[in-house]
């Protein structure tokens, strides 16, 4: 009982679930409806324009100017960012943790077959995709994976110095790839759920819920969490619970 009372003090004031905003967007022949809590961070810049609908035909998908980040090519449908502030002056002006939502429609690569509405095919695809990006010694472009290169630099400091780089003081992999992919039923639809530690930057957690929209595209709702001070595991658990609460209000339906 005492632990539950103290926990909010340790994890900070996060999303305000008493103030929900309903949002919708169209993706191919699906309609995505979801609700987001208040207490959103505003960073003083205009929100980036996001489409209200994305067509999943290849020639039309390119017209949305897809972005490339880590192992994914995607069109961003929404982005929000929540602050977790302590009641005492902690971190940056009381900010002790952050959680962001990245809602993306991703274009699949050709290395592994993807089938519409088949979670097994998406799991196989993602395992191959993450391996190619992080762990392979040589990918299709002749480049090593990010984790492979990180380990090589650590084990060959003289070669790294000769190239003008600062040798690593310790081995810190870019990410820990998902060990388990879960099936999670949310409002009548089963999603593929998994977690990555330190995606791209070697810190924080990324919680994903994914769904194969077609044979060429899949949807991801990605909650990225980070905490700079204090008990990170406790705060990550709190933010994960908040992410699951937001996901409980997500509905993906055929139009």
PDB file of C-alpha atoms in Angstrom:
ATOM      1  CA  UNK A   1       0.000   0.000   0.000  1.00  0.00           C
ATOM      2  CA  UNK A   2       2.756   2.435   0.984  1.00  0.00           C
ATOM      3  CA  UNK A   3       4.720   1.465  -2.145  1.00  0.00           C
ATOM      4  CA  UNK A   4       1.758   2.369  -4.357  1.00  0.00           C
ATOM      5  CA  UNK A   5       1.400   5.732  -2.618  1.00  0.00           C
ATOM      6  CA  UNK A   6       5.099   6.541  -2.925  1.00  0.00           C
ATOM      7  CA  UNK A   7       5.447   5.310  -6.510  1.00  0.00           C
ATOM      8  CA  UNK A   8       3.911   8.411  -8.201  1.00  0.00           C
ATOM      9  CA  UNK A   9       6.362  10.589  -6.283  1.00  0.00           C
ATOM     10  CA  UNK A  10       9.288   8.550  -7.624  1.00  0.00           C
ATOM     11  CA  UNK A  11       8.097   8.263 -11.220  1.00  0.00           C
ATOM     12  CA  UNK A  12       6.747  11.784 -11.717  1.00  0.00           C
ATOM     13  CA  UNK A  13       3.604  13.312 -13.125  1.00  0.00           C
ATOM     14  CA  UNK A  14       3.093  11.849 -16.578  1.00  0.00           C
ATOM     15  CA  UNK A  15       0.200  11.653 -19.082  1.00  0.00           C
ATOM     16  CA  UNK A  16      -3.113  13.039 -17.844  1.00  0.00           C
ATOM     17  CA  UNK A  17      -5.689  10.329 -18.568  1.00  0.00           C
ATOM     18  CA  UNK A  18      -8.525  12.499 -17.303  1.00  0.00           C
ATOM     19  CA  UNK A  19      -8.145  14.629 -20.438  1.00  0.00           C
ATOM     20  CA  UNK A  20      -8.351  12.451 -23.552  1.00  0.00           C
ATOM     21  CA  UNK A  21      -8.247  13.594 -27.183  1.00  0.00           C
ATOM     22  CA  UNK A  22      -9.745  11.288 -29.819  1.00  0.00           C
ATOM     23  CA  UNK A  23      -7.869  11.068 -33.119  1.00  0.00           C
ATOM     24  CA  UNK A  24      -8.379   9.168 -36.386  1.00  0.00           C
ATOM     25  CA  UNK A  25      -6.530   8.461 -39.613  1.00  0.00           C
ATOM     26  CA  UNK A  26      -6.989   6.289 -42.700  1.00  0.00           C
ATOM     27  CA  UNK A  27      -4.386   3.719 -43.777  1.00  0.00           C
ATOM     28  CA  UNK A  28      -5.174   1.778 -46.950  1.00  0.00           C
ATOM     29  CA  UNK A  29      -8.519   0.104 -46.366  1.00  0.00           C
ATOM     30  CA  UNK A  30      -8.229   0.495 -42.570  1.00  0.00           C
ATOM     31  CA  UNK A  31      -9.390   3.172 -40.158  1.00  0.00           C
ATOM     32  CA  UNK A  32      -7.272   3.769 -37.048  1.00  0.00           C
ATOM     33  CA  UNK A  33      -8.985   5.407 -34.085  1.00  0.00           C
ATOM     34  CA  UNK A  34      -7.172   6.150 -30.816  1.00  0.00           C
ATOM     35  CA  UNK A  35      -7.207   8.404 -27.767  1.00  0.00           C
ATOM     36  CA  UNK A  36      -4.248  10.303 -26.343  1.00  0.00           C
ATOM     37  CA  UNK A  37      -3.956  11.677 -22.790  1.00  0.00           C
ATOM     38  CA  UNK A  38      -3.097  15.251 -21.876  1.00  0.00           C
ATOM     39  CA  UNK A  39       0.088  16.714 -20.419  1.00  0.00           C
ATOM     40  CA  UNK A  40       1.774  16.681 -23.835  1.00  0.00           C
ATOM     41  CA  UNK A  41       5.148  18.415 -24.141  1.00  0.00           C
ATOM     42  CA  UNK A  42       5.169  21.430 -26.453  1.00  0.00           C
ATOM     43  CA  UNK A  43       8.694  22.253 -27.536  1.00  0.00           C
ATOM     44  CA  UNK A  44       7.935  25.681 -28.983  1.00  0.00           C
ATOM     45  CA  UNK A  45       7.930  24.717 -32.660  1.00  0.00           C
ATOM     46  CA  UNK A  46       5.058  24.127 -35.046  1.00  0.00           C
ATOM     47  CA  UNK A  47       3.869  20.529 -35.264  1.00  0.00           C
ATOM     48  CA  UNK A  48       5.116  18.698 -38.358  1.00  0.00           C
ATOM     49  CA  UNK A  49       2.416  18.102 -40.928  1.00  0.00           C
ATOM     50  CA  UNK A  50       1.164  14.520 -40.956  1.00  0.00           C
ATOM     51  CA  UNK A  51      -1.257  12.995 -43.478  1.00  0.00           C
ATOM     52  CA  UNK A  52      -4.788  12.118 -42.437  1.00  0.00           C
ATOM     53  CA  UNK A  53      -4.746   9.193 -44.872  1.00  0.00           C
ATOM     54  CA  UNK A  54      -2.071   7.075 -46.536  1.00  0.00           C
ATOM     55  CA  UNK A  55      -2.651   5.074 -49.713  1.00  0.00           C
ATOM     56  CA  UNK A  56      -0.788   1.748 -49.684  1.00  0.00           C
ATOM     57  CA  UNK A  57      -0.197   1.521 -53.423  1.00  0.00           C
ATOM     58  CA  UNK A  58       3.561   1.693 -54.021  1.00  0.00           C
ATOM     59  CA  UNK A  59       3.522   4.579 -56.501  1.00  0.00           C
ATOM     60  CA  UNK A  60       1.237   6.665 -54.285  1.00  0.00           C
ATOM     61  CA  UNK A  61       3.089   5.818 -51.036  1.00  0.00           C
ATOM     62  CA  UNK A  62       6.164   7.611 -52.389  1.00  0.00           C
ATOM     63  CA  UNK A  63       4.140  10.808 -52.756  1.00  0.00           C
ATOM     64  CA  UNK A  64       4.020  11.110 -48.936  1.00  0.00           C
ATOM     65  CA  UNK A  65       7.820  11.616 -48.827  1.00  0.00           C
ATOM     66  CA  UNK A  66       8.733   8.586 -46.656  1.00  0.00           C
ATOM     67  CA  UNK A  67      11.506   9.014 -44.094  1.00  0.00           C
ATOM     68  CA  UNK A  68      14.339   6.617 -43.280  1.00  0.00           C
ATOM     69  CA  UNK A  69      15.377   5.928 -39.680  1.00  0.00           C
ATOM     70  CA  UNK A  70      17.332   2.932 -38.361  1.00  0.00           C
ATOM     71  CA  UNK A  71      16.005  -0.117 -40.218  1.00  0.00           C
ATOM     72  CA  UNK A  72      12.692   1.392 -41.355  1.00  0.00           C
ATOM     73  CA  UNK A  73      11.326   3.421 -44.282  1.00  0.00           C
ATOM     74  CA  UNK A  74       8.063   4.973 -43.145  1.00  0.00           C
ATOM     75  CA  UNK A  75       5.407   7.667 -43.316  1.00  0.00           C
ATOM     76  CA  UNK A  76       4.711   9.229 -39.935  1.00  0.00           C
ATOM     77  CA  UNK A  77       1.009   9.542 -39.087  1.00  0.00           C
ATOM     78  CA  UNK A  78       1.368  11.044 -35.607  1.00  0.00           C
ATOM     79  CA  UNK A  79       3.895  12.025 -32.960  1.00  0.00           C
ATOM     80  CA  UNK A  80       3.403  13.104 -29.343  1.00  0.00           C
ATOM     81  CA  UNK A  81       5.679  13.527 -26.349  1.00  0.00           C
ATOM     82  CA  UNK A  82       4.831  13.383 -22.630  1.00  0.00           C
ATOM     83  CA  UNK A  83       6.746  14.751 -19.650  1.00  0.00           C
ATOM     84  CA  UNK A  84       7.232  13.032 -16.307  1.00  0.00           C
ATOM     85  CA  UNK A  85       8.027  15.752 -13.799  1.00  0.00           C
ATOM     86  CA  UNK A  86       8.887  15.287 -10.142  1.00  0.00           C
ATOM     87  CA  UNK A  87       7.324  17.334  -7.362  1.00  0.00           C
ATOM     88  CA  UNK A  88      10.823  18.326  -6.327  1.00  0.00           C
ATOM     89  CA  UNK A  89      13.284  20.076  -8.630  1.00  0.00           C
ATOM     90  CA  UNK A  90      14.823  17.074 -10.369  1.00  0.00           C
ATOM     91  CA  UNK A  91      16.475  16.736 -13.760  1.00  0.00           C
ATOM     92  CA  UNK A  92      15.853  19.540 -16.258  1.00  0.00           C
ATOM     93  CA  UNK A  93      13.341  21.917 -14.608  1.00  0.00           C
ATOM     94  CA  UNK A  94      11.762  18.978 -12.813  1.00  0.00           C
ATOM     95  CA  UNK A  95      11.743  16.692 -15.875  1.00  0.00           C
ATOM     96  CA  UNK A  96      12.854  13.209 -14.804  1.00  0.00           C
ATOM     97  CA  UNK A  97      11.596  11.055 -17.692  1.00  0.00           C
ATOM     98  CA  UNK A  98      10.055  11.330 -21.160  1.00  0.00           C
ATOM     99  CA  UNK A  99       7.836   9.131 -23.315  1.00  0.00           C
ATOM    100  CA  UNK A 100       7.099   9.701 -26.992  1.00  0.00           C
ATOM    101  CA  UNK A 101       4.666   8.017 -29.376  1.00  0.00           C
ATOM    102  CA  UNK A 102       5.664   7.448 -33.009  1.00  0.00           C
ATOM    103  CA  UNK A 103       2.810   6.189 -35.198  1.00  0.00           C
ATOM    104  CA  UNK A 104       4.272   4.999 -38.513  1.00  0.00           C
ATOM    105  CA  UNK A 105       3.260   3.167 -41.673  1.00  0.00           C
ATOM    106  CA  UNK A 106       6.356   1.192 -42.707  1.00  0.00           C
ATOM    107  CA  UNK A 107       7.355  -0.077 -46.130  1.00  0.00           C
ATOM    108  CA  UNK A 108       8.587  -3.670 -46.048  1.00  0.00           C
ATOM    109  CA  UNK A 109      11.877  -4.744 -47.621  1.00  0.00           C
ATOM    110  CA  UNK A 110      11.991  -7.720 -49.984  1.00  0.00           C
ATOM    111  CA  UNK A 111      14.239  -9.992 -47.876  1.00  0.00           C
ATOM    112  CA  UNK A 112      11.368 -11.880 -46.178  1.00  0.00           C
ATOM    113  CA  UNK A 113       7.772 -12.416 -47.363  1.00  0.00           C
ATOM    114  CA  UNK A 114       5.156 -10.400 -45.486  1.00  0.00           C
ATOM    115  CA  UNK A 115       1.491 -11.368 -45.636  1.00  0.00           C
ATOM    116  CA  UNK A 116      -1.488  -9.207 -44.821  1.00  0.00           C
ATOM    117  CA  UNK A 117      -2.945  -9.804 -41.328  1.00  0.00           C
ATOM    118  CA  UNK A 118      -0.503 -12.697 -40.648  1.00  0.00           C
ATOM    119  CA  UNK A 119       1.456 -11.987 -37.454  1.00  0.00           C
ATOM    120  CA  UNK A 120       3.771 -14.981 -37.947  1.00  0.00           C
ATOM    121  CA  UNK A 121       4.987 -13.506 -41.225  1.00  0.00           C
ATOM    122  CA  UNK A 122       5.567 -10.124 -39.571  1.00  0.00           C
ATOM    123  CA  UNK A 123       7.557 -11.726 -36.759  1.00  0.00           C
ATOM    124  CA  UNK A 124       9.769 -13.559 -39.290  1.00  0.00           C
ATOM    125  CA  UNK A 125      10.179 -10.355 -41.268  1.00  0.00           C
ATOM    126  CA  UNK A 126      11.188  -8.276 -38.236  1.00  0.00           C
ATOM    127  CA  UNK A 127      13.692 -10.845 -36.971  1.00  0.00           C
ATOM    128  CA  UNK A 128      15.447 -10.797 -40.354  1.00  0.00           C
ATOM    129  CA  UNK A 129      15.176  -7.017 -40.698  1.00  0.00           C
ATOM    130  CA  UNK A 130      16.713  -6.258 -37.302  1.00  0.00           C
ATOM    131  CA  UNK A 131      19.465  -8.819 -37.861  1.00  0.00           C
ATOM    132  CA  UNK A 132      20.367  -7.238 -41.196  1.00  0.00           C
ATOM    133  CA  UNK A 133      20.482  -3.762 -39.676  1.00  0.00           C
ATOM    134  CA  UNK A 134      22.278  -4.543 -36.401  1.00  0.00           C
ATOM    135  CA  UNK A 135      24.067  -7.898 -36.396  1.00  0.00           C
ATOM    136  CA  UNK A 136      25.100  -9.034 -39.882  1.00  0.00           C
ATOM    137  CA  UNK A 137      28.754  -8.847 -40.920  1.00  0.00           C
ATOM    138  CA  UNK A 138      27.712  -7.649 -44.380  1.00  0.00           C
ATOM    139  CA  UNK A 139      24.287  -6.448 -45.480  1.00  0.00           C
ATOM    140  CA  UNK A 140      22.907  -6.077 -49.017  1.00  0.00           C
ATOM    141  CA  UNK A 141      24.828  -2.796 -49.421  1.00  0.00           C
ATOM    142  CA  UNK A 142      28.094  -4.402 -48.341  1.00  0.00           C
ATOM    143  CA  UNK A 143      28.032  -2.661 -44.955  1.00  0.00           C
ATOM    144  CA  UNK A 144      28.285  -4.272 -41.505  1.00  0.00           C
ATOM    145  CA  UNK A 145      25.438  -4.109 -39.015  1.00  0.00           C
ATOM    146  CA  UNK A 146      25.521  -1.388 -36.361  1.00  0.00           C
ATOM    147  CA  UNK A 147      26.189  -3.795 -33.473  1.00  0.00           C
ATOM    148  CA  UNK A 148      28.742  -5.774 -35.499  1.00  0.00           C
ATOM    149  CA  UNK A 149      30.654  -2.579 -36.319  1.00  0.00           C
ATOM    150  CA  UNK A 150      30.519  -1.457 -32.695  1.00  0.00           C
ATOM    151  CA  UNK A 151      32.068  -4.716 -31.514  1.00  0.00           C
ATOM    152  CA  UNK A 152      34.695  -4.629 -34.270  1.00  0.00           C
ATOM    153  CA  UNK A 153      35.761  -1.095 -33.289  1.00  0.00           C
ATOM    154  CA  UNK A 154      36.083  -2.167 -29.676  1.00  0.00           C
ATOM    155  CA  UNK A 155      38.228  -5.178 -30.537  1.00  0.00           C
ATOM    156  CA  UNK A 156      40.472  -3.256 -32.997  1.00  0.00           C
ATOM    157  CA  UNK A 157      41.285   0.092 -31.329  1.00  0.00           C
ATOM    158  CA  UNK A 158      44.517   0.653 -33.290  1.00  0.00           C
ATOM    159  CA  UNK A 159      42.691   0.407 -36.595  1.00  0.00           C
ATOM    160  CA  UNK A 160      40.033   2.773 -35.308  1.00  0.00           C
ATOM    161  CA  UNK A 161      42.693   5.310 -34.230  1.00  0.00           C
ATOM    162  CA  UNK A 162      44.373   5.095 -37.637  1.00  0.00           C
ATOM    163  CA  UNK A 163      41.111   6.191 -39.238  1.00  0.00           C
ATOM    164  CA  UNK A 164      40.987   9.213 -36.972  1.00  0.00           C
ATOM    165  CA  UNK A 165      38.266   7.935 -34.660  1.00  0.00           C
ATOM    166  CA  UNK A 166      38.347   8.038 -30.881  1.00  0.00           C
ATOM    167  CA  UNK A 167      38.550   4.415 -29.655  1.00  0.00           C
ATOM    168  CA  UNK A 168      35.732   3.184 -27.492  1.00  0.00           C
ATOM    169  CA  UNK A 169      36.409   3.007 -23.763  1.00  0.00           C
ATOM    170  CA  UNK A 170      33.978   0.160 -23.293  1.00  0.00           C
ATOM    171  CA  UNK A 171      31.730  -2.135 -25.277  1.00  0.00           C
ATOM    172  CA  UNK A 172      28.219  -0.722 -25.470  1.00  0.00           C
ATOM    173  CA  UNK A 173      26.003  -2.229 -28.119  1.00  0.00           C
ATOM    174  CA  UNK A 174      23.615  -0.018 -29.993  1.00  0.00           C
ATOM    175  CA  UNK A 175      20.640  -2.152 -28.990  1.00  0.00           C
ATOM    176  CA  UNK A 176      19.452  -5.425 -27.548  1.00  0.00           C
ATOM    177  CA  UNK A 177      17.152  -6.998 -30.102  1.00  0.00           C
ATOM    178  CA  UNK A 178      13.777  -8.441 -29.108  1.00  0.00           C
ATOM    179  CA  UNK A 179      14.042 -11.877 -27.556  1.00  0.00           C
ATOM    180  CA  UNK A 180      10.304 -12.581 -27.528  1.00  0.00           C
ATOM    181  CA  UNK A 181       7.487 -11.370 -29.780  1.00  0.00           C
ATOM    182  CA  UNK A 182       4.128 -11.423 -28.010  1.00  0.00           C
ATOM    183  CA  UNK A 183       0.587 -11.609 -29.390  1.00  0.00           C
ATOM    184  CA  UNK A 184      -1.679  -9.112 -27.685  1.00  0.00           C
ATOM    185  CA  UNK A 185      -5.414  -8.768 -28.320  1.00  0.00           C
ATOM    186  CA  UNK A 186      -6.602  -5.148 -28.293  1.00  0.00           C
ATOM    187  CA  UNK A 187     -10.211  -4.247 -29.094  1.00  0.00           C
ATOM    188  CA  UNK A 188     -10.863  -7.300 -31.247  1.00  0.00           C
ATOM    189  CA  UNK A 189      -7.542  -7.319 -33.119  1.00  0.00           C
ATOM    190  CA  UNK A 190      -4.349  -9.217 -32.342  1.00  0.00           C
ATOM    191  CA  UNK A 191      -1.122  -7.178 -32.475  1.00  0.00           C
ATOM    192  CA  UNK A 192       2.537  -8.198 -32.444  1.00  0.00           C
ATOM    193  CA  UNK A 193       4.226  -6.684 -29.375  1.00  0.00           C
ATOM    194  CA  UNK A 194       7.972  -6.494 -28.680  1.00  0.00           C
ATOM    195  CA  UNK A 195      10.616  -4.364 -26.986  1.00  0.00           C
ATOM    196  CA  UNK A 196      14.049  -3.063 -28.013  1.00  0.00           C
ATOM    197  CA  UNK A 197      16.550  -1.627 -25.572  1.00  0.00           C
ATOM    198  CA  UNK A 198      18.502   1.403 -26.725  1.00  0.00           C
ATOM    199  CA  UNK A 199      17.313   1.614 -30.319  1.00  0.00           C
ATOM    200  CA  UNK A 200      19.826   3.601 -32.344  1.00  0.00           C
ATOM    201  CA  UNK A 201      21.498   5.441 -29.477  1.00  0.00           C
ATOM    202  CA  UNK A 202      22.330   2.832 -26.848  1.00  0.00           C
ATOM    203  CA  UNK A 203      19.933   4.124 -24.199  1.00  0.00           C
ATOM    204  CA  UNK A 204      16.272   4.003 -23.253  1.00  0.00           C
ATOM    205  CA  UNK A 205      13.596   1.514 -24.281  1.00  0.00           C
ATOM    206  CA  UNK A 206      11.356   1.243 -27.329  1.00  0.00           C
ATOM    207  CA  UNK A 207       8.034  -0.578 -26.919  1.00  0.00           C
ATOM    208  CA  UNK A 208       6.388  -1.600 -30.201  1.00  0.00           C
ATOM    209  CA  UNK A 209       2.937  -2.776 -31.234  1.00  0.00           C
ATOM    210  CA  UNK A 210       2.874  -3.781 -34.911  1.00  0.00           C
ATOM    211  CA  UNK A 211       0.362  -5.056 -37.463  1.00  0.00           C
ATOM    212  CA  UNK A 212       0.774  -6.236 -41.117  1.00  0.00           C
ATOM    213  CA  UNK A 213      -1.559  -4.040 -43.190  1.00  0.00           C
ATOM    214  CA  UNK A 214      -0.727  -5.671 -46.525  1.00  0.00           C
ATOM    215  CA  UNK A 215       1.942  -7.766 -48.210  1.00  0.00           C
ATOM    216  CA  UNK A 216       4.136  -4.648 -48.475  1.00  0.00           C
ATOM    217  CA  UNK A 217       3.348  -2.424 -45.476  1.00  0.00           C
ATOM    218  CA  UNK A 218       3.028  -2.747 -41.727  1.00  0.00           C
ATOM    219  CA  UNK A 219       1.884  -0.393 -38.984  1.00  0.00           C
ATOM    220  CA  UNK A 220       3.852   0.371 -35.819  1.00  0.00           C
ATOM    221  CA  UNK A 221       2.962   2.287 -32.679  1.00  0.00           C
ATOM    222  CA  UNK A 222       6.278   2.852 -30.964  1.00  0.00           C
ATOM    223  CA  UNK A 223       6.593   4.273 -27.444  1.00  0.00           C
ATOM    224  CA  UNK A 224      10.147   5.445 -26.713  1.00  0.00           C
ATOM    225  CA  UNK A 225      10.992   6.051 -23.074  1.00  0.00           C
ATOM    226  CA  UNK A 226      14.064   7.550 -21.440  1.00  0.00           C
ATOM    227  CA  UNK A 227      15.050   8.540 -17.917  1.00  0.00           C
ATOM    228  CA  UNK A 228      18.275  10.265 -16.946  1.00  0.00           C
ATOM    229  CA  UNK A 229      18.258  10.068 -13.155  1.00  0.00           C
ATOM    230  CA  UNK A 230      17.054   7.915 -10.281  1.00  0.00           C
ATOM    231  CA  UNK A 231      15.539   4.426 -10.457  1.00  0.00           C
ATOM    232  CA  UNK A 232      15.241   3.894 -14.220  1.00  0.00           C
ATOM    233  CA  UNK A 233      13.656   0.454 -13.995  1.00  0.00           C
ATOM    234  CA  UNK A 234      10.854   1.767 -11.808  1.00  0.00           C
ATOM    235  CA  UNK A 235      10.244   4.667 -14.179  1.00  0.00           C
ATOM    236  CA  UNK A 236      10.418   2.457 -17.278  1.00  0.00           C
ATOM    237  CA  UNK A 237       7.811   0.173 -15.717  1.00  0.00           C
ATOM    238  CA  UNK A 238       5.532   3.156 -15.039  1.00  0.00           C
ATOM    239  CA  UNK A 239       5.908   4.443 -18.612  1.00  0.00           C
ATOM    240  CA  UNK A 240       5.343   0.969 -20.030  1.00  0.00           C
ATOM    241  CA  UNK A 241       2.085   0.741 -18.078  1.00  0.00           C
ATOM    242  CA  UNK A 242       1.073   4.151 -19.457  1.00  0.00           C
ATOM    243  CA  UNK A 243       1.922   2.993 -22.999  1.00  0.00           C
ATOM    244  CA  UNK A 244      -0.237  -0.114 -22.536  1.00  0.00           C
ATOM    245  CA  UNK A 245      -3.066   2.085 -21.249  1.00  0.00           C
ATOM    246  CA  UNK A 246      -2.855   4.225 -24.389  1.00  0.00           C
ATOM    247  CA  UNK A 247      -2.775   1.087 -26.552  1.00  0.00           C
ATOM    248  CA  UNK A 248      -5.927  -0.169 -24.824  1.00  0.00           C
ATOM    249  CA  UNK A 249      -7.731   2.736 -26.528  1.00  0.00           C
ATOM    250  CA  UNK A 250      -6.468   1.908 -30.037  1.00  0.00           C
ATOM    251  CA  UNK A 251      -8.925   0.498 -32.581  1.00  0.00           C
ATOM    252  CA  UNK A 252      -7.907  -0.644 -36.068  1.00  0.00           C
ATOM    253  CA  UNK A 253     -10.867  -1.552 -38.274  1.00  0.00           C
ATOM    254  CA  UNK A 254     -11.568  -2.279 -41.933  1.00  0.00           C
ATOM    255  CA  UNK A 255     -13.470   0.576 -43.533  1.00  0.00           C
TER     256      UNK A 255
END
